[in-house]
PDB file of C-alpha atoms and ligand atoms in Angstrom:
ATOM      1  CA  UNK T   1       4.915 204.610  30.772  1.00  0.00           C
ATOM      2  CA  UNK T   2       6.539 206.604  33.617  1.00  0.00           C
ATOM      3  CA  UNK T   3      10.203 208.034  32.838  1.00  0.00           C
ATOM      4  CA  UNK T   4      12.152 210.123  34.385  1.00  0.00           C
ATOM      5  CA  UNK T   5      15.117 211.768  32.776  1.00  0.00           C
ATOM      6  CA  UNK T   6      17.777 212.919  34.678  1.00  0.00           C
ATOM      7  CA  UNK T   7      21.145 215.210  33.362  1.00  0.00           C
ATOM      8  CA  UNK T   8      23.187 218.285  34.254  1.00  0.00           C
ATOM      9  CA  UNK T   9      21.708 221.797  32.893  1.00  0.00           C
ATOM     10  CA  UNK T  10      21.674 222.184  29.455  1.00  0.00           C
ATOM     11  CA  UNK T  11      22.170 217.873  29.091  1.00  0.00           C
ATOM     12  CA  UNK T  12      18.801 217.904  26.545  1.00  0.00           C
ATOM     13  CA  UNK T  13      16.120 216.997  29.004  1.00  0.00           C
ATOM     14  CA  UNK T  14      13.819 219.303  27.860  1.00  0.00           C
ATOM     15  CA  UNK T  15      14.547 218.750  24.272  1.00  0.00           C
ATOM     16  CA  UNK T  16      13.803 214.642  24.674  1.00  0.00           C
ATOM     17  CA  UNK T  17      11.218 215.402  27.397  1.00  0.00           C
ATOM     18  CA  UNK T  18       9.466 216.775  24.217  1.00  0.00           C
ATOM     19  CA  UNK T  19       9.865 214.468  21.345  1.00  0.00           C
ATOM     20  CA  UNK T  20       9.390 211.267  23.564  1.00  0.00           C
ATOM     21  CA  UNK T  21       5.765 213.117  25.180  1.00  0.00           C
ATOM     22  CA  UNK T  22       5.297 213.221  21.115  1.00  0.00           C
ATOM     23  CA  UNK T  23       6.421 209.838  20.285  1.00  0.00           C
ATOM     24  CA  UNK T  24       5.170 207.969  23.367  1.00  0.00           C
ATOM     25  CA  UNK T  25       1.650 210.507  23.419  1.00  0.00           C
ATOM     26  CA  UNK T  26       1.859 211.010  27.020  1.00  0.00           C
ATOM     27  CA  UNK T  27       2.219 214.420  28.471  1.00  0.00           C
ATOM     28  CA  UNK T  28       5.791 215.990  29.457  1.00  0.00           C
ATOM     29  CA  UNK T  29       6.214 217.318  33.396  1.00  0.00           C
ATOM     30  CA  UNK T  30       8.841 219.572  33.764  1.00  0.00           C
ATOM     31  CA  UNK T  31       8.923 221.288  37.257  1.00  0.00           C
ATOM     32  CA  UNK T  32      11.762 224.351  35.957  1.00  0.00           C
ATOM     33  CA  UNK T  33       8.563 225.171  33.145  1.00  0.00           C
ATOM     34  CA  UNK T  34       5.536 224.714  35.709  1.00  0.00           C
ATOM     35  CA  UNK T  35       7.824 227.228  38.100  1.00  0.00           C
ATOM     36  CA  UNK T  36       8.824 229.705  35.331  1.00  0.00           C
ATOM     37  CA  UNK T  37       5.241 229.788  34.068  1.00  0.00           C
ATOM     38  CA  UNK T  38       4.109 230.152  37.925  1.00  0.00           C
ATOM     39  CA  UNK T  39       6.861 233.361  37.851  1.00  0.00           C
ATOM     40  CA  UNK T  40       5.757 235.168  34.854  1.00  0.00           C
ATOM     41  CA  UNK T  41       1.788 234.665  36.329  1.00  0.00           C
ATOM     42  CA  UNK T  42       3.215 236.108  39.580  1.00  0.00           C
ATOM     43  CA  UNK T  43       1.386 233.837  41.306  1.00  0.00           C
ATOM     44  CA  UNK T  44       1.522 232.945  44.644  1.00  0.00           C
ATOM     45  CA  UNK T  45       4.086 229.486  43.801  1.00  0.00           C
ATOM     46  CA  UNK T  46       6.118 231.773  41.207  1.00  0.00           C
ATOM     47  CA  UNK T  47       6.733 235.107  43.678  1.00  0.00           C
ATOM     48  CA  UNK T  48       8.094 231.773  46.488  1.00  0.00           C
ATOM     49  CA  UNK T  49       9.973 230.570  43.698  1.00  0.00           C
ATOM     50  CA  UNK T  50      11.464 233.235  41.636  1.00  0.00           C
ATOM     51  CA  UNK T  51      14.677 234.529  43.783  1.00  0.00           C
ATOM     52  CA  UNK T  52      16.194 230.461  43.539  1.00  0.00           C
ATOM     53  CA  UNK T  53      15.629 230.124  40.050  1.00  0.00           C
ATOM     54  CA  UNK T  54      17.173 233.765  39.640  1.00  0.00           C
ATOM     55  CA  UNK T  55      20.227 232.279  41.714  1.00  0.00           C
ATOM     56  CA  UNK T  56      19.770 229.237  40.438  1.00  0.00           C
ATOM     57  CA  UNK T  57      19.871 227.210  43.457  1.00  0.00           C
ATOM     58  CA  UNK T  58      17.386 224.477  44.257  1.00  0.00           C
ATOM     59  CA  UNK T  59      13.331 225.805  45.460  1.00  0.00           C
ATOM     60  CA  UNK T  60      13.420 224.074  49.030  1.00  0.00           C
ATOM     61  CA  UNK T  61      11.446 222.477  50.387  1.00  0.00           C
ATOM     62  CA  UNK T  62       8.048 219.773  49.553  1.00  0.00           C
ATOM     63  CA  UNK T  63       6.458 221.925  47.510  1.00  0.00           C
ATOM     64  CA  UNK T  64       8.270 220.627  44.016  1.00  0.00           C
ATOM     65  CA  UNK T  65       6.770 217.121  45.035  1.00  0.00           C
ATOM     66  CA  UNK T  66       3.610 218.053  45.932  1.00  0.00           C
ATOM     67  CA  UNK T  67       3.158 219.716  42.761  1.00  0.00           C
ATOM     68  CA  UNK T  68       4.530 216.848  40.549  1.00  0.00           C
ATOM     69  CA  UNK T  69       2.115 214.490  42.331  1.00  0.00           C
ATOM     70  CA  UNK T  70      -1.194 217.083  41.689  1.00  0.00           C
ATOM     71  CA  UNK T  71       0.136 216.895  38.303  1.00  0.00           C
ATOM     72  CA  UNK T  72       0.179 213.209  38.066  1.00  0.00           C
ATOM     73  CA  UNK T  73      -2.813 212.910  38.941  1.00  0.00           C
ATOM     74  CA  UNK T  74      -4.746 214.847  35.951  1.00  0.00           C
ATOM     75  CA  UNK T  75      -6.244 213.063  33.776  1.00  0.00           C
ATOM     76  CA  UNK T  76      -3.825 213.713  30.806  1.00  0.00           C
ATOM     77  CA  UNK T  77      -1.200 211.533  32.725  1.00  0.00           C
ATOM     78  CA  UNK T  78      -3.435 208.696  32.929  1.00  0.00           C
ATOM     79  CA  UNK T  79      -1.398 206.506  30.163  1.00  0.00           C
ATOM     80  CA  UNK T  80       1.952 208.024  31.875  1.00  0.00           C
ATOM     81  CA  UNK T  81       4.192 211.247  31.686  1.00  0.00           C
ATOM     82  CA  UNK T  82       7.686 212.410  30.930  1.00  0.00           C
ATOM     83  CA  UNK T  83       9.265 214.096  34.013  1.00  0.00           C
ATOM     84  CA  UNK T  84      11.787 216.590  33.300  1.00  0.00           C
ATOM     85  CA  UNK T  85      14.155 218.160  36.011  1.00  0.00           C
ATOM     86  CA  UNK T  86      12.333 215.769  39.091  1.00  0.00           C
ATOM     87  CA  UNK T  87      13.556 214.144  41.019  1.00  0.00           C
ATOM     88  CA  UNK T  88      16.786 216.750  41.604  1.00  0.00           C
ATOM     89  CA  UNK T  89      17.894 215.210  44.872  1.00  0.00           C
ATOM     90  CA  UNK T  90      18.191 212.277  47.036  1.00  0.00           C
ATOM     91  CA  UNK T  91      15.216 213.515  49.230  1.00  0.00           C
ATOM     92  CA  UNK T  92      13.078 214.503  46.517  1.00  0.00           C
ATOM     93  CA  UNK T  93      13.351 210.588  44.911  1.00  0.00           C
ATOM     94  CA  UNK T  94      12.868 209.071  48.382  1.00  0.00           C
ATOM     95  CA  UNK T  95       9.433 211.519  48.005  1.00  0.00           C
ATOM     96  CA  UNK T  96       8.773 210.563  45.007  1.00  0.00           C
ATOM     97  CA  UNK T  97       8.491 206.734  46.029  1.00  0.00           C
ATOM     98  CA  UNK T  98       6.352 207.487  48.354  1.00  0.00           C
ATOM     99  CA  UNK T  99       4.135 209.590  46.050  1.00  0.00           C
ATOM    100  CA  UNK T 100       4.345 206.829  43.047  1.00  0.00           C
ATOM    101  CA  UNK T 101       3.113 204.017  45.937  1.00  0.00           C
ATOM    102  CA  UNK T 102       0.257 206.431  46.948  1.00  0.00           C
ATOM    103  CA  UNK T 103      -0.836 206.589  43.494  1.00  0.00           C
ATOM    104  CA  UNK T 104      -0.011 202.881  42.634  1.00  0.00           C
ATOM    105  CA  UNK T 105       2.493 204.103  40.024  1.00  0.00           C
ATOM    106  CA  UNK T 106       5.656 202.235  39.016  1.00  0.00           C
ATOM    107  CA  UNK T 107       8.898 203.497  36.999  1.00  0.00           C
ATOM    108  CA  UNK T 108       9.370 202.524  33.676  1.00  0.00           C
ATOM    109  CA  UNK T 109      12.854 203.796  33.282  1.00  0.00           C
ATOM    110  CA  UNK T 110      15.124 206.748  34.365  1.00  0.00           C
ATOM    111  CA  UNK T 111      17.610 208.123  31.711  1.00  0.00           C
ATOM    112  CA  UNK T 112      20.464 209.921  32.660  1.00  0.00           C
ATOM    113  CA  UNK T 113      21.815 211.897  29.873  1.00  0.00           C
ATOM    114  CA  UNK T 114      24.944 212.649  29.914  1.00  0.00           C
ATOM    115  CA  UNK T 115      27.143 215.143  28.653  1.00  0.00           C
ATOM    116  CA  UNK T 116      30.615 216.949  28.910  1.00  0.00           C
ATOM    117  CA  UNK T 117      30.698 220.266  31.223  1.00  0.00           C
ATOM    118  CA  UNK T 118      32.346 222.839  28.572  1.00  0.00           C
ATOM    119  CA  UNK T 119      29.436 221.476  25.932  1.00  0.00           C
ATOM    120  CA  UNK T 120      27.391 222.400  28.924  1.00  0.00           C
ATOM    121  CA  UNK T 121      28.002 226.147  28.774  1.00  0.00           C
ATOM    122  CA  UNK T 122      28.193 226.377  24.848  1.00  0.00           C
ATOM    123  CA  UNK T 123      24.276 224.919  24.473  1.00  0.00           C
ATOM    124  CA  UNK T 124      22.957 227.370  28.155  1.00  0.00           C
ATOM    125  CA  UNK T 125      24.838 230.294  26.399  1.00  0.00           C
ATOM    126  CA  UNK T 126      23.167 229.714  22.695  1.00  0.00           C
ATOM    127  CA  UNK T 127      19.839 228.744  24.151  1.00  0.00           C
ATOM    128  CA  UNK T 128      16.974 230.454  22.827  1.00  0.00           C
ATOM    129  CA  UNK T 129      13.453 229.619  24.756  1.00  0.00           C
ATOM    130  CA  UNK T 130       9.829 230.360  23.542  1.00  0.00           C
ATOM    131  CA  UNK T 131       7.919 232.084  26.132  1.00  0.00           C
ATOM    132  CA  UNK T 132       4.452 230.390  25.448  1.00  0.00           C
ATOM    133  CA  UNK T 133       5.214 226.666  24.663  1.00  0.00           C
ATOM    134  CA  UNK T 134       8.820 226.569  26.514  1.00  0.00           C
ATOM    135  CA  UNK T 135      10.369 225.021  22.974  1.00  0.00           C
ATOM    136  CA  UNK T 136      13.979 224.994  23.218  1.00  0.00           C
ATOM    137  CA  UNK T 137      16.514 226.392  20.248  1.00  0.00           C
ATOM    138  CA  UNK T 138      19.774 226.853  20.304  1.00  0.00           C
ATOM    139  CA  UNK T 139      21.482 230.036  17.890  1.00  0.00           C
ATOM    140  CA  UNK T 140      24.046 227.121  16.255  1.00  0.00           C
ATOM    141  CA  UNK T 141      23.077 223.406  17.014  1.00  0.00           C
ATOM    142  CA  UNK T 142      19.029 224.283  16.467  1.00  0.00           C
ATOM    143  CA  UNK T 143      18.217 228.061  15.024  1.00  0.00           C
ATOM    144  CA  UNK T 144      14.289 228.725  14.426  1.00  0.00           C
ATOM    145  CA  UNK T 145      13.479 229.261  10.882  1.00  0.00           C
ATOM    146  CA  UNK T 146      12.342 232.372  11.929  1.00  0.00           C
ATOM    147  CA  UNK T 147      14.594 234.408  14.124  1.00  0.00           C
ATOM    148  CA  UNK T 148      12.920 235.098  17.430  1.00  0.00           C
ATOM    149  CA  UNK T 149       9.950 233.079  16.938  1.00  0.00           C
ATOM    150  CA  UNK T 150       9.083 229.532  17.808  1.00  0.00           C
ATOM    151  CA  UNK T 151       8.630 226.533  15.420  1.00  0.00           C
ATOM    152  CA  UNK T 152       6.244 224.998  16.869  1.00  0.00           C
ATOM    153  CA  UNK T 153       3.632 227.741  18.066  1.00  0.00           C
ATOM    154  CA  UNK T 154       5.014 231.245  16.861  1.00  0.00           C
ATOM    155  CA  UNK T 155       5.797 232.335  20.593  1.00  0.00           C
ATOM    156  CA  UNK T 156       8.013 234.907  21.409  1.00  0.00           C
ATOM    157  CA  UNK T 157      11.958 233.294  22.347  1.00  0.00           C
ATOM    158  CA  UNK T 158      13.917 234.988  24.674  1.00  0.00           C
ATOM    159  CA  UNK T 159      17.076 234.079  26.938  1.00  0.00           C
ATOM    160  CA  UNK T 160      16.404 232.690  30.158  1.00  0.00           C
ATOM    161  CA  UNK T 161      18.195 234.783  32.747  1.00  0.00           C
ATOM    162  CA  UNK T 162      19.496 232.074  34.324  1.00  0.00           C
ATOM    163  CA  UNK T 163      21.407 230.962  31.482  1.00  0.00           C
ATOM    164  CA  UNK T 164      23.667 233.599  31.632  1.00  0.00           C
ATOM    165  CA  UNK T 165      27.781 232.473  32.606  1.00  0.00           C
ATOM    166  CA  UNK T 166      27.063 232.953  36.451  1.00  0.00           C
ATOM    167  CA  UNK T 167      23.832 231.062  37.217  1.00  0.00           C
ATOM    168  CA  UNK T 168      24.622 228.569  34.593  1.00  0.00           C
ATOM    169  CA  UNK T 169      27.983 227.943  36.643  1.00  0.00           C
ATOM    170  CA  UNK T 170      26.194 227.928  39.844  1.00  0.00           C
ATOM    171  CA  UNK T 171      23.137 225.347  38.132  1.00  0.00           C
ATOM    172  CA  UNK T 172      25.875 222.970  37.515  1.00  0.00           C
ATOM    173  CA  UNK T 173      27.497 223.063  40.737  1.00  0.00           C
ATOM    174  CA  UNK T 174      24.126 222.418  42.784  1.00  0.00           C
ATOM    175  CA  UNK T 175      23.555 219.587  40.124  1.00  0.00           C
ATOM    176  CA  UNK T 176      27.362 217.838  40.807  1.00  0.00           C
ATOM    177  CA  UNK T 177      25.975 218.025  44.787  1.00  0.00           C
ATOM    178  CA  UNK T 178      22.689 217.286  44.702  1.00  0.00           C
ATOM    179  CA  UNK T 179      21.418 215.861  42.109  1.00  0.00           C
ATOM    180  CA  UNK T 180      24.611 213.728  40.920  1.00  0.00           C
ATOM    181  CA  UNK T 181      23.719 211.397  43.953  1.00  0.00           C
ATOM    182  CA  UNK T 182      19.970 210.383  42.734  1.00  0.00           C
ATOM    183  CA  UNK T 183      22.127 208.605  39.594  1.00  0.00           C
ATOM    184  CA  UNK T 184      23.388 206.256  42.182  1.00  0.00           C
ATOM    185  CA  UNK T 185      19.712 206.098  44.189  1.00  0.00           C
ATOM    186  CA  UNK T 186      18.132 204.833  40.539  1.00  0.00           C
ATOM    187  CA  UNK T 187      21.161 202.787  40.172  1.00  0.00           C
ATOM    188  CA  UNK T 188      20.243 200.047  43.119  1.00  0.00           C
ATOM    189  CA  UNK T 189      16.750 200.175  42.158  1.00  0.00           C
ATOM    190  CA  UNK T 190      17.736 198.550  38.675  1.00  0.00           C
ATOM    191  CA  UNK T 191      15.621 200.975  36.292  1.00  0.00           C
ATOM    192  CA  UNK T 192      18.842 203.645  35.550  1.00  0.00           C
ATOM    193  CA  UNK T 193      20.340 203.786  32.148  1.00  0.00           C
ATOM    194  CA  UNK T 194      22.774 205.564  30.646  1.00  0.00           C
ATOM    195  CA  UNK T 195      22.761 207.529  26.831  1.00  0.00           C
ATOM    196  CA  UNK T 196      25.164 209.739  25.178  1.00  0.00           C
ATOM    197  CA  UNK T 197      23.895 212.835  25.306  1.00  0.00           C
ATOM    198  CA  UNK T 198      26.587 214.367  22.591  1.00  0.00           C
ATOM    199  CA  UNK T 199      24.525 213.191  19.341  1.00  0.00           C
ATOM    200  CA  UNK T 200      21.860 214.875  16.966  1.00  0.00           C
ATOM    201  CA  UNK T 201      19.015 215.152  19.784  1.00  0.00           C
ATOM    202  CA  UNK T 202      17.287 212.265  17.007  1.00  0.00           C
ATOM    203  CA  UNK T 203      20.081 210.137  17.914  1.00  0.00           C
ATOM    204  CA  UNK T 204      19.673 210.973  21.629  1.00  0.00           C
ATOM    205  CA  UNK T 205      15.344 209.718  21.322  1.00  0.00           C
ATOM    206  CA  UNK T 206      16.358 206.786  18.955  1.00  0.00           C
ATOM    207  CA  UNK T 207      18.518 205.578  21.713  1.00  0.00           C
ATOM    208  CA  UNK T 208      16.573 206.481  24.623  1.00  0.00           C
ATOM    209  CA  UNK T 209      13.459 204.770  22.567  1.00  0.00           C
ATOM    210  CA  UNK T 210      15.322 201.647  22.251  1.00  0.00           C
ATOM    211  CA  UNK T 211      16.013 201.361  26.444  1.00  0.00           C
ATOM    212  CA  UNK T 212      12.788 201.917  27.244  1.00  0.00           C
ATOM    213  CA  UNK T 213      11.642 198.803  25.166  1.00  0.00           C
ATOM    214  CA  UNK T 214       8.342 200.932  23.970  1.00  0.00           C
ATOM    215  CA  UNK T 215       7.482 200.727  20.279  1.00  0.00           C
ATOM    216  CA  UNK T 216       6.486 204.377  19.091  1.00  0.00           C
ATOM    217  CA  UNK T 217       2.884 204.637  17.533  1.00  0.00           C
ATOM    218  CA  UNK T 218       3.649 205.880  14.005  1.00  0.00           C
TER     219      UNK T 218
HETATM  220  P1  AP5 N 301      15.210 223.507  34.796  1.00  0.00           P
HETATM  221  O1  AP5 N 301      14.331 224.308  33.948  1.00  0.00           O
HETATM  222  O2  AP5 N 301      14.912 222.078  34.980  1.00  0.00           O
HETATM  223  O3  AP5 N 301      16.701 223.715  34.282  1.00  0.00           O
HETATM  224  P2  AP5 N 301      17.985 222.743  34.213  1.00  0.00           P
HETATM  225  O4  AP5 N 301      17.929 221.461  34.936  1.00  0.00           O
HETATM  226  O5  AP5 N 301      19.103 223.614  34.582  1.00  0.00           O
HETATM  227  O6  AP5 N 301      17.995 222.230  32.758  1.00  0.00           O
HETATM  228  P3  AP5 N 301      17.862 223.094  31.472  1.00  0.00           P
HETATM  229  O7  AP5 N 301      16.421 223.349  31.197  1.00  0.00           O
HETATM  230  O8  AP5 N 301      18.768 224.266  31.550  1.00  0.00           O
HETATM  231  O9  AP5 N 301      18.496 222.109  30.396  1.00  0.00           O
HETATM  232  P4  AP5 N 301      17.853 220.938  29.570  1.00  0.00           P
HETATM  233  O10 AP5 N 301      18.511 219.673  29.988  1.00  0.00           O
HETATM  234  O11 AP5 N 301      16.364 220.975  29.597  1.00  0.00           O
HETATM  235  O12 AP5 N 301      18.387 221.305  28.108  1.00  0.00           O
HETATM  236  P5  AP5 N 301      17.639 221.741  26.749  1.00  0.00           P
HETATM  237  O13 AP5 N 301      16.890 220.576  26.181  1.00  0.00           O
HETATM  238  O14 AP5 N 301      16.897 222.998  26.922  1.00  0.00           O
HETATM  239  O15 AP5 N 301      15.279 224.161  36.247  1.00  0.00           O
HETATM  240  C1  AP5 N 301      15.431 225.547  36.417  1.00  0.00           C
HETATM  241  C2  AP5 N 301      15.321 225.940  37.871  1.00  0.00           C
HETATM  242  O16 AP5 N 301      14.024 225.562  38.406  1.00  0.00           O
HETATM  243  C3  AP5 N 301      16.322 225.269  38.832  1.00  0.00           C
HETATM  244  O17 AP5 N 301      17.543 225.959  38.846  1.00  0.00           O
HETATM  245  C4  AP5 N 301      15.556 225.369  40.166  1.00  0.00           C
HETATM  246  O18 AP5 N 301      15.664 226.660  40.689  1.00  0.00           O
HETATM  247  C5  AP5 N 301      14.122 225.138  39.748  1.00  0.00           C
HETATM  248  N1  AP5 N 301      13.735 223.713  39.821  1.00  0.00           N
HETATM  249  C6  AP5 N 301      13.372 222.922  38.767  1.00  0.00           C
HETATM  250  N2  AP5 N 301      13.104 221.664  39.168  1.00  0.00           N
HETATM  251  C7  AP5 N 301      13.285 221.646  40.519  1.00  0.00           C
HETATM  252  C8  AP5 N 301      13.181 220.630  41.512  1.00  0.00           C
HETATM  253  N3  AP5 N 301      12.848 219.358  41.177  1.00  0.00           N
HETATM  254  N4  AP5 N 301      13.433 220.959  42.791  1.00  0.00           N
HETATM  255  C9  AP5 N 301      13.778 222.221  43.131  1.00  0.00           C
HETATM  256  N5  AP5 N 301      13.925 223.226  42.243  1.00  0.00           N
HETATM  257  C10 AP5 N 301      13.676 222.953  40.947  1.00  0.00           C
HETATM  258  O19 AP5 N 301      18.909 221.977  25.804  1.00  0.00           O
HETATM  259  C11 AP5 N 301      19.822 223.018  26.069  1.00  0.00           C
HETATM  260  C12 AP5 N 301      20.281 223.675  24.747  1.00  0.00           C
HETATM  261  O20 AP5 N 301      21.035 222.734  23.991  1.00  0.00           O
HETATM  262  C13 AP5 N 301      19.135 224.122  23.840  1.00  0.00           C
HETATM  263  O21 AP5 N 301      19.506 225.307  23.201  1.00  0.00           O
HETATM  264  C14 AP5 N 301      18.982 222.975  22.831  1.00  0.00           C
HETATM  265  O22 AP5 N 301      18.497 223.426  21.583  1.00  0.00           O
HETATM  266  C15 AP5 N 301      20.426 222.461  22.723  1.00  0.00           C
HETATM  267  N6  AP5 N 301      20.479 221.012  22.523  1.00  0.00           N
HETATM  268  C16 AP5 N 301      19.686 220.062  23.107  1.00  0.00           C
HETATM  269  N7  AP5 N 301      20.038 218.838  22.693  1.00  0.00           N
HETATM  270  C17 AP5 N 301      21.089 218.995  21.853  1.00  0.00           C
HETATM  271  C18 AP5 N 301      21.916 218.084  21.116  1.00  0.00           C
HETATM  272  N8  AP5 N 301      21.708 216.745  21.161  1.00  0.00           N
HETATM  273  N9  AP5 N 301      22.917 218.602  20.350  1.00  0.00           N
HETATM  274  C19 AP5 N 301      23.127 219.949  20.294  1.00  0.00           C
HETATM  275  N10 AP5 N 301      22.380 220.861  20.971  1.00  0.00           N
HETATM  276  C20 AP5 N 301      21.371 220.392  21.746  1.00  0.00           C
HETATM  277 MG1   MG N 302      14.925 222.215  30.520  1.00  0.00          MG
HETATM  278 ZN1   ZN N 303       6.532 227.896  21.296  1.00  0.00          ZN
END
């Protein structure tokens, strides 16, 4: 199982990306948490990256590819993966076939999640995220039992500074450019579907379960 799910900033990917790598037991890839983790390392990928996720403008470039397919090819993403925030533009899908036929990989599914832009802002400006798991919580629609700390591994949560009124408004822009169009791109290749992004995120997974035609070991 190889699904890709695709929405504006703030849309739930990373929130599904989790429960479905959960439900479905096959790791999640998220290229915004492999580059934040790669910035707080200052390694040599995070100091390239850092100044366009501070802006909040797309890293350039075939380096986002070439580390989703490195990824991909570990062997905890033998059974399949969850990819979360790639492909982000037309280029980067037309990559991405060529990457998937390299490394005789098909797409199960893309899910594009969609959501309303002024519910947008209100889940980016509530957003809590843990700094050693990348968990998302939200201060109204998801609070951590304990404030601060993560759920799921006791992390520390903090804001992401790109979440803040200005990037966030920026984010959304770049997505309406360039990533609105790779809807259209999955579109003619038959896998796209749609969900409703504005339910209880269990709603969001039950539906998204249900497209993707996978039963869910209990
Ligand atoms: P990335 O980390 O991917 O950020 P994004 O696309 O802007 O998406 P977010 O993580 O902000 O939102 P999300 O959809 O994951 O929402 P979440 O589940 O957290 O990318 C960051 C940066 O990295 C980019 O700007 C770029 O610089 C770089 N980058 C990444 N990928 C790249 C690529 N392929 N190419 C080039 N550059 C790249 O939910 C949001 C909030 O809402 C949370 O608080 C959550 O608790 C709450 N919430 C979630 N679901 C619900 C619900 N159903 N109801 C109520 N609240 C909910
Ligand atoms: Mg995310
Ligand atoms: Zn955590």
């Amino acid at each position: 199982v190889l699904i890709v799910l695709l929405g504006p900033p703030g849309a739930g990917k990373g929130t599904q990306s989790q429960l479905l790598a959960q439900s479905l037991g096959v790791p999640k890839v998220a290229t915004g948490d492999i580059f934040r983790e790669a910035i707080a390392r200052e390694t040599p990928l995070g100091v390239q990256a850092k100044p366009y996720l501070d802006r909040g403008e797309l890293v350039p470039g075939p380096i986002t590819t070439e580390m989703v397919k490195s990824r991909l090819q570990r062997e905890d993403c033998r059974k399949g993966a969850i990819l979360d925030g790639y492909p982000r533009t037309v280029e980067q899908a037309r990559q991405f076939d060529a990457v998937l036929r390299d490394i005789h990989r098909g797409l199960s599914k893309v899910i594009n999640i969609d959501v309303p832009d002024d519910e947008l802002l209100r889940r980016l400006s509530g957003r809590w995220t843990c700094r050693k798991c990348q968990s998302t919580f939200h201060e109204i629609f998801k609070p951590s039992k304990n404030v601060g700390a993560c759920d799921r591994c006791g992390g520390t949560l903090y804001q992401r500074p790109d979440d803040s009124i200005e990037v966030a408004q920026t984010r959304l822009r770049v997505y309406r450019t360039r990533t609105e169009p790779v809807i259209a791109y999955y579109q003619e290749q038959g896998v796209l579907v749609h969900v409703d992004g504005q339910q209880t995120p269990d709603s969001v997974l039950s539906d998204i379960l249900s497209r993707v035609q996978v039963v869910a070991p209990s």
